[in-house]
Amino acid sequence: MYERMNMPVRKPMPYLCMGLSRLFGGIAFLVVSFGMFNKLNDKWDLGIKHMMDISSTGGKAYGALVLSMFVGLIALVIGQIIGASIRVKNEDLACHITITWHYVAITSLIWLFMAPIPIAITLGKVQSKIFFESFGDAFFIMAFIVAAVGGMLISLAMTISGKVGLKIDRGLGNLLSRMLPITIGIAMGIFQLSSIGFPIIGGVIIGFMLPYLLIPIASIMWRRDMARRNPAYIHL
């Protein structure tokens, strides 16, 4: 089974919670990289007010971005080490934290890519560029919040579905594991677009697609992380 998943057998680390490790690393990366970029923006007098401005500012702005990302990656490693040093003895708690982290993180990545697509299709190339130059920061902050909340809800829905399947009825559990994430995804899309006055059909489409991208990836990732703690998880 390990060979099929290209995953080497590791010595079990019974108190490791990879969810906490990745959470601390992610927070450290965001805080340090954004803080560094803002500092360089002021020190080098780049005049960048929106991230979209980088493309028109020149090589100095790209240099600030690369340097900020590099320093952020160092902070990410340090944050992950700190998170990994926190001993979580309760297996269920460690599993819940790790699952939630992956659903939130992966939902955020997918959603930040998908959310602008209906805007671009609706407005066209020229108007959508104007929209994102004017409201891009606010739009992506909202998208991140929607994705974080949606990811937590989908994680909870999958946990509930699994418990229903184990304790009540397997068929019902499988049905819930499909319908609940789709419902949550569609609600995310509708809220994302209706809140800025755009047609909701695009939100319905990307919301419907979200679980089909999210769940297979998240399922593999959280099992791989939990297998560092207990190799039995890779067989689930």
PDB file of C-alpha atoms in Angstrom:
ATOM      1  CA  MET A   1       0.000   0.000   0.000  1.00  0.00           C
ATOM      2  CA  TYR A   2       2.873   2.365   0.848  1.00  0.00           C
ATOM      3  CA  GLU A   3       4.538   1.652  -2.483  1.00  0.00           C
ATOM      4  CA  ARG A   4       1.355   2.344  -4.425  1.00  0.00           C
ATOM      5  CA  MET A   5       1.080   5.769  -2.775  1.00  0.00           C
ATOM      6  CA  ASN A   6       4.838   6.452  -3.150  1.00  0.00           C
ATOM      7  CA  MET A   7       5.020   6.920   0.580  1.00  0.00           C
ATOM      8  CA  PRO A   8       7.964   5.412   2.485  1.00  0.00           C
ATOM      9  CA  VAL A   9       7.397   3.754   5.815  1.00  0.00           C
ATOM     10  CA  ARG A  10       8.328   6.148   8.615  1.00  0.00           C
ATOM     11  CA  LYS A  11       8.915   5.572  12.266  1.00  0.00           C
ATOM     12  CA  PRO A  12       5.649   6.450  14.062  1.00  0.00           C
ATOM     13  CA  MET A  13       5.626   9.802  15.891  1.00  0.00           C
ATOM     14  CA  PRO A  14       2.691   9.246  18.270  1.00  0.00           C
ATOM     15  CA  TYR A  15       2.407  12.812  19.610  1.00  0.00           C
ATOM     16  CA  LEU A  16       2.953  14.668  16.332  1.00  0.00           C
ATOM     17  CA  CYS A  17       0.052  16.773  15.051  1.00  0.00           C
ATOM     18  CA  MET A  18       0.866  17.803  11.485  1.00  0.00           C
ATOM     19  CA  GLY A  19      -2.222  19.997  11.409  1.00  0.00           C
ATOM     20  CA  LEU A  20      -0.735  22.204  14.129  1.00  0.00           C
ATOM     21  CA  SER A  21       2.664  22.138  12.445  1.00  0.00           C
ATOM     22  CA  ARG A  22       1.206  23.312   9.146  1.00  0.00           C
ATOM     23  CA  LEU A  23      -1.026  25.879  10.858  1.00  0.00           C
ATOM     24  CA  PHE A  24       1.885  27.502  12.677  1.00  0.00           C
ATOM     25  CA  GLY A  25       3.954  27.419   9.509  1.00  0.00           C
ATOM     26  CA  GLY A  26       1.187  28.968   7.418  1.00  0.00           C
ATOM     27  CA  ILE A  27       0.580  31.782   9.901  1.00  0.00           C
ATOM     28  CA  ALA A  28       4.315  32.496  10.156  1.00  0.00           C
ATOM     29  CA  PHE A  29       4.647  32.602   6.364  1.00  0.00           C
ATOM     30  CA  LEU A  30       1.739  35.013   5.871  1.00  0.00           C
ATOM     31  CA  VAL A  31       2.694  37.363   8.698  1.00  0.00           C
ATOM     32  CA  VAL A  32       6.401  37.526   7.861  1.00  0.00           C
ATOM     33  CA  SER A  33       6.111  37.663   4.073  1.00  0.00           C
ATOM     34  CA  PHE A  34       3.399  40.353   4.053  1.00  0.00           C
ATOM     35  CA  GLY A  35       5.181  42.290   6.799  1.00  0.00           C
ATOM     36  CA  MET A  36       8.457  42.143   4.892  1.00  0.00           C
ATOM     37  CA  PHE A  37       6.825  43.231   1.647  1.00  0.00           C
ATOM     38  CA  ASN A  38       5.119  46.208   3.303  1.00  0.00           C
ATOM     39  CA  LYS A  39       8.423  47.222   4.901  1.00  0.00           C
ATOM     40  CA  LEU A  40      10.252  47.038   1.559  1.00  0.00           C
ATOM     41  CA  ASN A  41       7.393  48.868  -0.127  1.00  0.00           C
ATOM     42  CA  ASP A  42       7.923  51.816   2.223  1.00  0.00           C
ATOM     43  CA  LYS A  43      11.731  51.623   2.368  1.00  0.00           C
ATOM     44  CA  TRP A  44      12.195  51.406  -1.381  1.00  0.00           C
ATOM     45  CA  ASP A  45       9.360  53.884  -2.060  1.00  0.00           C
ATOM     46  CA  LEU A  46       7.609  51.505  -4.464  1.00  0.00           C
ATOM     47  CA  GLY A  47       4.203  53.133  -4.021  1.00  0.00           C
ATOM     48  CA  ILE A  48       2.317  49.827  -4.247  1.00  0.00           C
ATOM     49  CA  LYS A  49      -1.176  50.129  -2.791  1.00  0.00           C
ATOM     50  CA  HIS A  50      -2.666  46.983  -4.343  1.00  0.00           C
ATOM     51  CA  MET A  51      -0.963  43.702  -5.218  1.00  0.00           C
ATOM     52  CA  MET A  52      -2.154  44.190  -8.795  1.00  0.00           C
ATOM     53  CA  ASP A  53       0.209  47.199  -9.015  1.00  0.00           C
ATOM     54  CA  ILE A  54       3.281  44.951  -8.962  1.00  0.00           C
ATOM     55  CA  SER A  55       2.967  44.090 -12.655  1.00  0.00           C
ATOM     56  CA  SER A  56       3.249  47.763 -13.632  1.00  0.00           C
ATOM     57  CA  THR A  57       5.851  48.887 -11.095  1.00  0.00           C
ATOM     58  CA  GLY A  58       8.933  47.183 -12.484  1.00  0.00           C
ATOM     59  CA  GLY A  59      11.757  44.879 -11.498  1.00  0.00           C
ATOM     60  CA  LYS A  60      12.250  46.470  -8.076  1.00  0.00           C
ATOM     61  CA  ALA A  61       8.759  45.415  -7.036  1.00  0.00           C
ATOM     62  CA  TYR A  62       9.359  41.851  -8.200  1.00  0.00           C
ATOM     63  CA  GLY A  63      12.611  41.848  -6.261  1.00  0.00           C
ATOM     64  CA  ALA A  64      10.742  42.905  -3.120  1.00  0.00           C
ATOM     65  CA  LEU A  65       8.186  40.160  -3.722  1.00  0.00           C
ATOM     66  CA  VAL A  66      10.825  37.448  -4.214  1.00  0.00           C
ATOM     67  CA  LEU A  67      12.786  38.555  -1.149  1.00  0.00           C
ATOM     68  CA  SER A  68       9.615  38.646   0.942  1.00  0.00           C
ATOM     69  CA  MET A  69       8.640  35.155  -0.205  1.00  0.00           C
ATOM     70  CA  PHE A  70      12.112  33.832   0.611  1.00  0.00           C
ATOM     71  CA  VAL A  71      12.060  35.269   4.133  1.00  0.00           C
ATOM     72  CA  GLY A  72       8.485  33.989   4.504  1.00  0.00           C
ATOM     73  CA  LEU A  73       9.596  30.453   3.603  1.00  0.00           C
ATOM     74  CA  ILE A  74      12.236  30.579   6.325  1.00  0.00           C
ATOM     75  CA  ALA A  75       9.535  31.669   8.773  1.00  0.00           C
ATOM     76  CA  LEU A  76       7.312  28.839   7.508  1.00  0.00           C
ATOM     77  CA  VAL A  77       9.951  26.235   8.377  1.00  0.00           C
ATOM     78  CA  ILE A  78      10.472  27.737  11.826  1.00  0.00           C
ATOM     79  CA  GLY A  79       6.712  27.876  12.406  1.00  0.00           C
ATOM     80  CA  GLN A  80       6.296  24.248  11.387  1.00  0.00           C
ATOM     81  CA  ILE A  81       9.046  23.201  13.787  1.00  0.00           C
ATOM     82  CA  ILE A  82       7.328  25.075  16.616  1.00  0.00           C
ATOM     83  CA  GLY A  83       3.963  23.516  15.752  1.00  0.00           C
ATOM     84  CA  ALA A  84       5.481  20.038  15.525  1.00  0.00           C
ATOM     85  CA  SER A  85       6.994  20.447  18.992  1.00  0.00           C
ATOM     86  CA  ILE A  86       3.521  20.699  20.547  1.00  0.00           C
ATOM     87  CA  ARG A  87       2.646  17.216  21.780  1.00  0.00           C
ATOM     88  CA  VAL A  88      -0.973  16.205  21.152  1.00  0.00           C
ATOM     89  CA  LYS A  89      -1.682  12.939  22.936  1.00  0.00           C
ATOM     90  CA  ASN A  90      -5.348  12.613  21.974  1.00  0.00           C
ATOM     91  CA  GLU A  91      -5.581  10.789  18.637  1.00  0.00           C
ATOM     92  CA  ASP A  92      -9.056  12.077  17.752  1.00  0.00           C
ATOM     93  CA  LEU A  93      -8.078  15.674  18.487  1.00  0.00           C
ATOM     94  CA  ALA A  94      -4.925  15.429  16.379  1.00  0.00           C
ATOM     95  CA  CYS A  95      -6.927  13.892  13.536  1.00  0.00           C
ATOM     96  CA  HIS A  96      -9.634  16.570  13.738  1.00  0.00           C
ATOM     97  CA  ILE A  97      -7.069  19.397  13.709  1.00  0.00           C
ATOM     98  CA  THR A  98      -5.201  17.884  10.762  1.00  0.00           C
ATOM     99  CA  ILE A  99      -8.340  17.239   8.714  1.00  0.00           C
ATOM    100  CA  THR A 100      -9.679  20.739   9.345  1.00  0.00           C
ATOM    101  CA  TRP A 101      -6.362  22.320   8.393  1.00  0.00           C
ATOM    102  CA  HIS A 102      -6.208  20.547   5.055  1.00  0.00           C
ATOM    103  CA  TYR A 103      -9.813  21.289   4.162  1.00  0.00           C
ATOM    104  CA  VAL A 104      -9.388  24.978   4.989  1.00  0.00           C
ATOM    105  CA  ALA A 105      -5.999  25.331   3.283  1.00  0.00           C
ATOM    106  CA  ILE A 106      -6.908  23.439   0.114  1.00  0.00           C
ATOM    107  CA  THR A 107     -10.329  25.096  -0.139  1.00  0.00           C
ATOM    108  CA  SER A 108      -8.609  28.479   0.096  1.00  0.00           C
ATOM    109  CA  LEU A 109      -6.151  27.664  -2.696  1.00  0.00           C
ATOM    110  CA  ILE A 110      -8.849  26.322  -5.002  1.00  0.00           C
ATOM    111  CA  TRP A 111     -11.316  29.098  -4.219  1.00  0.00           C
ATOM    112  CA  LEU A 112      -8.834  31.929  -4.722  1.00  0.00           C
ATOM    113  CA  PHE A 113      -8.216  30.503  -8.196  1.00  0.00           C
ATOM    114  CA  MET A 114     -11.862  29.795  -9.062  1.00  0.00           C
ATOM    115  CA  ALA A 115     -13.643  32.822  -7.588  1.00  0.00           C
ATOM    116  CA  PRO A 116     -12.330  35.363 -10.153  1.00  0.00           C
ATOM    117  CA  ILE A 117     -13.363  33.206 -13.127  1.00  0.00           C
ATOM    118  CA  PRO A 118     -17.077  34.224 -13.185  1.00  0.00           C
ATOM    119  CA  ILE A 119     -16.014  37.875 -12.851  1.00  0.00           C
ATOM    120  CA  ALA A 120     -13.661  37.597 -15.822  1.00  0.00           C
ATOM    121  CA  ILE A 121     -16.284  35.819 -17.939  1.00  0.00           C
ATOM    122  CA  THR A 122     -19.038  38.297 -17.051  1.00  0.00           C
ATOM    123  CA  LEU A 123     -17.026  41.496 -17.546  1.00  0.00           C
ATOM    124  CA  GLY A 124     -14.559  40.498 -20.228  1.00  0.00           C
ATOM    125  CA  LYS A 125     -10.819  41.076 -20.286  1.00  0.00           C
ATOM    126  CA  VAL A 126     -10.739  44.881 -20.185  1.00  0.00           C
ATOM    127  CA  GLN A 127     -13.497  45.486 -17.621  1.00  0.00           C
ATOM    128  CA  SER A 128     -12.385  42.662 -15.353  1.00  0.00           C
ATOM    129  CA  LYS A 129      -8.868  44.154 -15.269  1.00  0.00           C
ATOM    130  CA  ILE A 130     -10.354  47.475 -14.165  1.00  0.00           C
ATOM    131  CA  PHE A 131     -12.485  45.692 -11.556  1.00  0.00           C
ATOM    132  CA  PHE A 132      -9.563  43.816 -10.004  1.00  0.00           C
ATOM    133  CA  GLU A 133      -7.316  46.903 -10.078  1.00  0.00           C
ATOM    134  CA  SER A 134     -10.001  48.815  -8.159  1.00  0.00           C
ATOM    135  CA  PHE A 135     -11.502  46.148  -5.886  1.00  0.00           C
ATOM    136  CA  GLY A 136      -9.093  43.206  -6.171  1.00  0.00           C
ATOM    137  CA  ASP A 137      -7.746  43.331  -2.618  1.00  0.00           C
ATOM    138  CA  ALA A 138     -11.208  43.473  -1.052  1.00  0.00           C
ATOM    139  CA  PHE A 139     -12.471  40.746  -3.387  1.00  0.00           C
ATOM    140  CA  PHE A 140      -9.665  38.333  -2.543  1.00  0.00           C
ATOM    141  CA  ILE A 141      -9.909  39.032   1.183  1.00  0.00           C
ATOM    142  CA  MET A 142     -13.608  38.176   0.985  1.00  0.00           C
ATOM    143  CA  ALA A 143     -12.801  35.085  -1.092  1.00  0.00           C
ATOM    144  CA  PHE A 144     -10.309  33.941   1.532  1.00  0.00           C
ATOM    145  CA  ILE A 145     -12.840  34.393   4.337  1.00  0.00           C
ATOM    146  CA  VAL A 146     -15.544  32.563   2.371  1.00  0.00           C
ATOM    147  CA  ALA A 147     -13.096  29.749   1.611  1.00  0.00           C
ATOM    148  CA  ALA A 148     -11.925  29.419   5.229  1.00  0.00           C
ATOM    149  CA  VAL A 149     -15.471  29.238   6.578  1.00  0.00           C
ATOM    150  CA  GLY A 150     -16.585  26.948   3.752  1.00  0.00           C
ATOM    151  CA  GLY A 151     -13.589  24.660   4.250  1.00  0.00           C
ATOM    152  CA  MET A 152     -14.397  24.289   7.948  1.00  0.00           C
ATOM    153  CA  LEU A 153     -18.041  23.543   7.170  1.00  0.00           C
ATOM    154  CA  ILE A 154     -17.142  20.955   4.518  1.00  0.00           C
ATOM    155  CA  SER A 155     -14.704  19.331   6.943  1.00  0.00           C
ATOM    156  CA  LEU A 156     -17.458  19.174   9.565  1.00  0.00           C
ATOM    157  CA  ALA A 157     -19.915  17.809   6.990  1.00  0.00           C
ATOM    158  CA  MET A 158     -17.505  15.027   6.021  1.00  0.00           C
ATOM    159  CA  THR A 159     -16.937  14.155   9.689  1.00  0.00           C
ATOM    160  CA  ILE A 160     -20.685  13.988  10.347  1.00  0.00           C
ATOM    161  CA  SER A 161     -21.231  11.934   7.186  1.00  0.00           C
ATOM    162  CA  GLY A 162     -18.565   9.464   8.268  1.00  0.00           C
ATOM    163  CA  LYS A 163     -20.124   9.044  11.702  1.00  0.00           C
ATOM    164  CA  VAL A 164     -23.575   8.563  10.188  1.00  0.00           C
ATOM    165  CA  GLY A 165     -22.148   5.936   7.833  1.00  0.00           C
ATOM    166  CA  LEU A 166     -20.458   4.060  10.675  1.00  0.00           C
ATOM    167  CA  LYS A 167     -23.181   4.256  13.317  1.00  0.00           C
ATOM    168  CA  ILE A 168     -26.499   4.549  11.447  1.00  0.00           C
ATOM    169  CA  ASP A 169     -26.481   3.648   7.762  1.00  0.00           C
ATOM    170  CA  ARG A 170     -23.612   3.438   5.308  1.00  0.00           C
ATOM    171  CA  GLY A 171     -25.749   4.425   2.324  1.00  0.00           C
ATOM    172  CA  LEU A 172     -27.049   7.498   4.114  1.00  0.00           C
ATOM    173  CA  GLY A 173     -23.531   8.419   5.136  1.00  0.00           C
ATOM    174  CA  ASN A 174     -22.329   8.186   1.520  1.00  0.00           C
ATOM    175  CA  LEU A 175     -25.253  10.312   0.352  1.00  0.00           C
ATOM    176  CA  LEU A 176     -24.539  12.988   2.941  1.00  0.00           C
ATOM    177  CA  SER A 177     -20.827  12.979   2.065  1.00  0.00           C
ATOM    178  CA  ARG A 178     -21.807  13.982  -1.475  1.00  0.00           C
ATOM    179  CA  MET A 179     -24.766  16.287  -0.958  1.00  0.00           C
ATOM    180  CA  LEU A 180     -23.581  18.334   2.024  1.00  0.00           C
ATOM    181  CA  PRO A 181     -20.274  19.500   0.464  1.00  0.00           C
ATOM    182  CA  ILE A 182     -22.029  20.366  -2.801  1.00  0.00           C
ATOM    183  CA  THR A 183     -24.664  22.362  -0.915  1.00  0.00           C
ATOM    184  CA  ILE A 184     -21.994  24.211   1.043  1.00  0.00           C
ATOM    185  CA  GLY A 185     -19.966  24.885  -2.114  1.00  0.00           C
ATOM    186  CA  ILE A 186     -22.979  26.304  -3.959  1.00  0.00           C
ATOM    187  CA  ALA A 187     -23.837  28.496  -0.953  1.00  0.00           C
ATOM    188  CA  MET A 188     -20.256  29.796  -0.980  1.00  0.00           C
ATOM    189  CA  GLY A 189     -20.470  30.680  -4.660  1.00  0.00           C
ATOM    190  CA  ILE A 190     -23.836  32.390  -4.351  1.00  0.00           C
ATOM    191  CA  PHE A 191     -22.682  34.454  -1.385  1.00  0.00           C
ATOM    192  CA  GLN A 192     -19.379  35.379  -3.039  1.00  0.00           C
ATOM    193  CA  LEU A 193     -21.006  36.791  -6.175  1.00  0.00           C
ATOM    194  CA  SER A 194     -24.323  38.112  -4.848  1.00  0.00           C
ATOM    195  CA  SER A 195     -22.509  40.183  -2.203  1.00  0.00           C
ATOM    196  CA  ILE A 196     -20.890  42.247  -4.988  1.00  0.00           C
ATOM    197  CA  GLY A 197     -23.941  42.341  -7.227  1.00  0.00           C
ATOM    198  CA  PHE A 198     -22.912  39.765  -9.866  1.00  0.00           C
ATOM    199  CA  PRO A 199     -25.160  37.048 -11.358  1.00  0.00           C
ATOM    200  CA  ILE A 200     -25.160  34.022  -9.082  1.00  0.00           C
ATOM    201  CA  ILE A 201     -25.083  31.396 -11.843  1.00  0.00           C
ATOM    202  CA  GLY A 202     -21.296  31.565 -11.986  1.00  0.00           C
ATOM    203  CA  GLY A 203     -21.162  31.057  -8.228  1.00  0.00           C
ATOM    204  CA  VAL A 204     -23.435  28.037  -8.493  1.00  0.00           C
ATOM    205  CA  ILE A 205     -21.154  26.465 -11.094  1.00  0.00           C
ATOM    206  CA  ILE A 206     -17.871  26.976  -9.234  1.00  0.00           C
ATOM    207  CA  GLY A 207     -19.521  25.980  -5.954  1.00  0.00           C
ATOM    208  CA  PHE A 208     -20.771  22.744  -7.490  1.00  0.00           C
ATOM    209  CA  MET A 209     -17.300  21.967  -8.860  1.00  0.00           C
ATOM    210  CA  LEU A 210     -15.457  22.717  -5.630  1.00  0.00           C
ATOM    211  CA  PRO A 211     -16.050  19.425  -3.721  1.00  0.00           C
ATOM    212  CA  TYR A 212     -14.982  17.322  -6.721  1.00  0.00           C
ATOM    213  CA  LEU A 213     -11.583  19.039  -6.633  1.00  0.00           C
ATOM    214  CA  LEU A 214     -11.286  19.462  -2.886  1.00  0.00           C
ATOM    215  CA  ILE A 215     -12.288  16.146  -1.318  1.00  0.00           C
ATOM    216  CA  PRO A 216      -9.962  13.759  -3.217  1.00  0.00           C
ATOM    217  CA  ILE A 217      -6.946  16.014  -2.606  1.00  0.00           C
ATOM    218  CA  ALA A 218      -7.759  16.705   1.052  1.00  0.00           C
ATOM    219  CA  SER A 219      -8.435  13.017   1.751  1.00  0.00           C
ATOM    220  CA  ILE A 220      -5.018  12.002   0.467  1.00  0.00           C
ATOM    221  CA  MET A 221      -3.213  14.829   2.227  1.00  0.00           C
ATOM    222  CA  TRP A 222      -4.664  14.402   5.713  1.00  0.00           C
ATOM    223  CA  ARG A 223      -4.119  10.638   5.612  1.00  0.00           C
ATOM    224  CA  ARG A 224      -0.491  11.140   4.624  1.00  0.00           C
ATOM    225  CA  ASP A 225      -0.024  13.561   7.507  1.00  0.00           C
ATOM    226  CA  MET A 226      -1.743  11.335  10.050  1.00  0.00           C
ATOM    227  CA  ALA A 227       0.370   8.388   8.855  1.00  0.00           C
ATOM    228  CA  ARG A 228       3.411  10.208  10.242  1.00  0.00           C
ATOM    229  CA  ARG A 229       1.791   9.818  13.643  1.00  0.00           C
ATOM    230  CA  ASN A 230       0.238   6.401  13.092  1.00  0.00           C
ATOM    231  CA  PRO A 231       0.969   4.414   9.881  1.00  0.00           C
ATOM    232  CA  ALA A 232      -2.434   2.695  10.152  1.00  0.00           C
ATOM    233  CA  TYR A 233      -4.121   5.821   8.700  1.00  0.00           C
ATOM    234  CA  ILE A 234      -2.690   5.226   5.260  1.00  0.00           C
ATOM    235  CA  HIS A 235      -4.877   2.101   4.973  1.00  0.00           C
ATOM    236  CA  LEU A 236      -8.146   3.977   5.566  1.00  0.00           C
TER     237      LEU A 236
END
